[in-house]
Tab-separated table of C-alpha atoms in Angstrom:
chain	number	residue	atom	x	y	z
A	28	MET	CA	0.000	0.000	0.000
A	29	SER	CA	1.231	3.462	-0.780
A	30	ASP	CA	1.507	6.047	1.987
A	31	ALA	CA	-1.404	8.535	2.413
A	32	SER	CA	-3.045	7.704	-0.939
A	33	PRO	CA	-6.552	6.226	-0.609
A	34	GLU	CA	-6.840	2.726	-2.032
A	35	THR	CA	-10.120	1.036	-2.890
A	36	TRP	CA	-10.585	-2.659	-2.116
A	37	ASN	CA	-13.530	-4.922	-2.938
A	38	LEU	CA	-14.053	-7.184	0.086
A	39	THR	CA	-16.001	-10.429	0.465
A	40	ILE	CA	-16.734	-11.975	3.859
A	41	GLN	CA	-17.766	-15.644	3.809
A	42	THR	CA	-20.622	-15.861	6.340
A	43	PRO	CA	-23.083	-18.658	7.192
A	44	ILE	CA	-25.807	-16.708	5.335
A	45	GLY	CA	-23.650	-16.393	2.233
A	46	PRO	CA	-20.964	-14.043	0.932
A	47	GLN	CA	-21.268	-10.432	2.104
A	48	THR	CA	-19.580	-7.806	-0.073
A	49	SER	CA	-18.373	-4.314	0.750
A	50	VAL	CA	-16.017	-1.665	-0.568
A	51	ALA	CA	-13.167	-0.456	1.633
A	52	THR	CA	-11.273	2.785	1.182
A	53	LEU	CA	-7.996	2.320	3.055
A	54	ILE	CA	-5.463	5.067	3.816
A	55	LYS	CA	-1.988	4.279	5.164
A	56	GLN	CA	-0.327	6.944	7.329
A	57	GLY	CA	2.916	5.434	8.586
A	58	SER	CA	1.853	2.559	10.843
A	59	ILE	CA	-1.723	3.900	11.162
A	60	LEU	CA	-4.586	2.761	8.933
A	61	THR	CA	-7.695	4.898	8.435
A	62	GLY	CA	-10.555	4.838	5.970
A	63	HIS	CA	-14.146	3.749	5.481
A	64	ILE	CA	-16.042	0.583	4.593
A	65	ALA	CA	-19.396	0.707	2.801
A	66	GLY	CA	-21.816	-2.145	2.181
A	67	ARG	CA	-25.449	-2.553	1.229
A	68	MET	CA	-26.616	-1.481	4.719
A	69	GLY	CA	-24.492	1.678	4.873
A	70	GLY	CA	-20.944	2.429	5.910
A	71	GLU	CA	-18.680	3.030	8.873
A	72	ASP	CA	-15.271	4.591	9.434
A	73	ILE	CA	-12.302	2.411	10.285
A	74	THR	CA	-11.037	2.740	13.866
A	75	GLN	CA	-8.017	1.298	15.669
A	76	GLY	CA	-6.283	0.736	12.320
A	77	LYS	CA	-2.715	-0.585	12.463
A	78	ILE	CA	-0.157	-1.592	9.841
A	79	ASP	CA	2.660	-4.056	10.512
A	80	GLY	CA	4.514	-4.766	7.269
A	81	ASP	CA	2.045	-6.527	4.986
A	82	ARG	CA	-0.455	-7.125	7.816
A	83	LEU	CA	-3.407	-4.833	8.497
A	84	ARG	CA	-5.737	-4.727	11.487
A	85	TRP	CA	-8.779	-2.512	11.951
A	86	VAL	CA	-12.176	-2.284	13.616
A	87	ASN	CA	-15.569	-1.295	12.229
A	88	ASP	CA	-18.408	-0.574	14.637
A	89	VAL	CA	-21.392	-1.463	12.463
A	90	GLN	CA	-24.729	0.147	13.372
A	91	LYS	CA	-27.090	-1.497	10.840
A	92	PRO	CA	-28.839	-3.901	10.658
A	93	ALA	CA	-27.602	-4.456	14.245
A	94	LYS	CA	-24.807	-3.021	16.368
A	95	ILE	CA	-21.772	-5.271	16.080
A	96	LYS	CA	-18.013	-4.834	16.314
A	97	LEU	CA	-16.066	-6.231	13.352
A	98	THR	CA	-12.333	-6.799	13.880
A	99	PHE	CA	-10.388	-7.395	10.665
A	100	GLU	CA	-6.931	-9.015	10.543
A	101	VAL	CA	-5.625	-9.454	7.006
A	102	GLN	CA	-2.432	-9.869	5.010
A	103	VAL	CA	-1.838	-8.006	1.743
A	104	VAL	CA	0.010	-9.756	-1.088
A	105	GLY	CA	0.173	-7.645	-4.240
A	106	ASP	CA	-3.377	-6.748	-5.271
A	107	GLN	CA	-4.984	-9.346	-2.971
A	108	LEU	CA	-5.744	-9.456	0.716
A	109	SER	CA	-6.972	-12.320	2.864
A	110	GLY	CA	-7.538	-13.071	6.506
A	111	LYS	CA	-10.233	-13.188	9.156
A	112	VAL	CA	-12.919	-10.902	10.481
A	113	LYS	CA	-14.278	-11.446	13.998
A	114	MET	CA	-17.960	-10.576	14.063
A	115	GLY	CA	-18.676	-10.089	17.750
A	116	MET	CA	-20.377	-13.094	19.354
A	117	PHE	CA	-20.962	-14.696	15.927
A	118	GLY	CA	-17.355	-15.852	15.569
A	119	SER	CA	-14.660	-15.388	12.930
A	120	PHE	CA	-15.046	-15.731	9.175
A	121	ASN	CA	-12.753	-15.632	6.155
A	122	VAL	CA	-12.415	-12.331	4.334
A	123	ASN	CA	-10.818	-11.835	0.919
A	124	GLY	CA	-10.243	-8.702	-1.093
A	125	GLN	CA	-9.094	-7.438	-4.449
A	126	ARG	CA	-7.610	-4.003	-5.087
A	127	ALA	CA	-10.077	-2.121	-7.306
């Protein structure tokens, strides 16, 4: 990821009710990650974003359709990312992404 330039990523979370897609705008500022994720139910800003080499970690506090904390931990390789997202009490699920 390039420093301070917004990058758009198409994300897919594999959930028990089927794949859930969203679009993430990620901004790297040194070791800090900021941005926004938008899906079909709206969008939320990224909080607690951290960068450690090719690994990214961030939190989204989703408000709709229900309040839930999503904690993403992914690894970026080229134009792909993959990892896990913890969805509160519902457990962890695979997440994959492609740079748009």
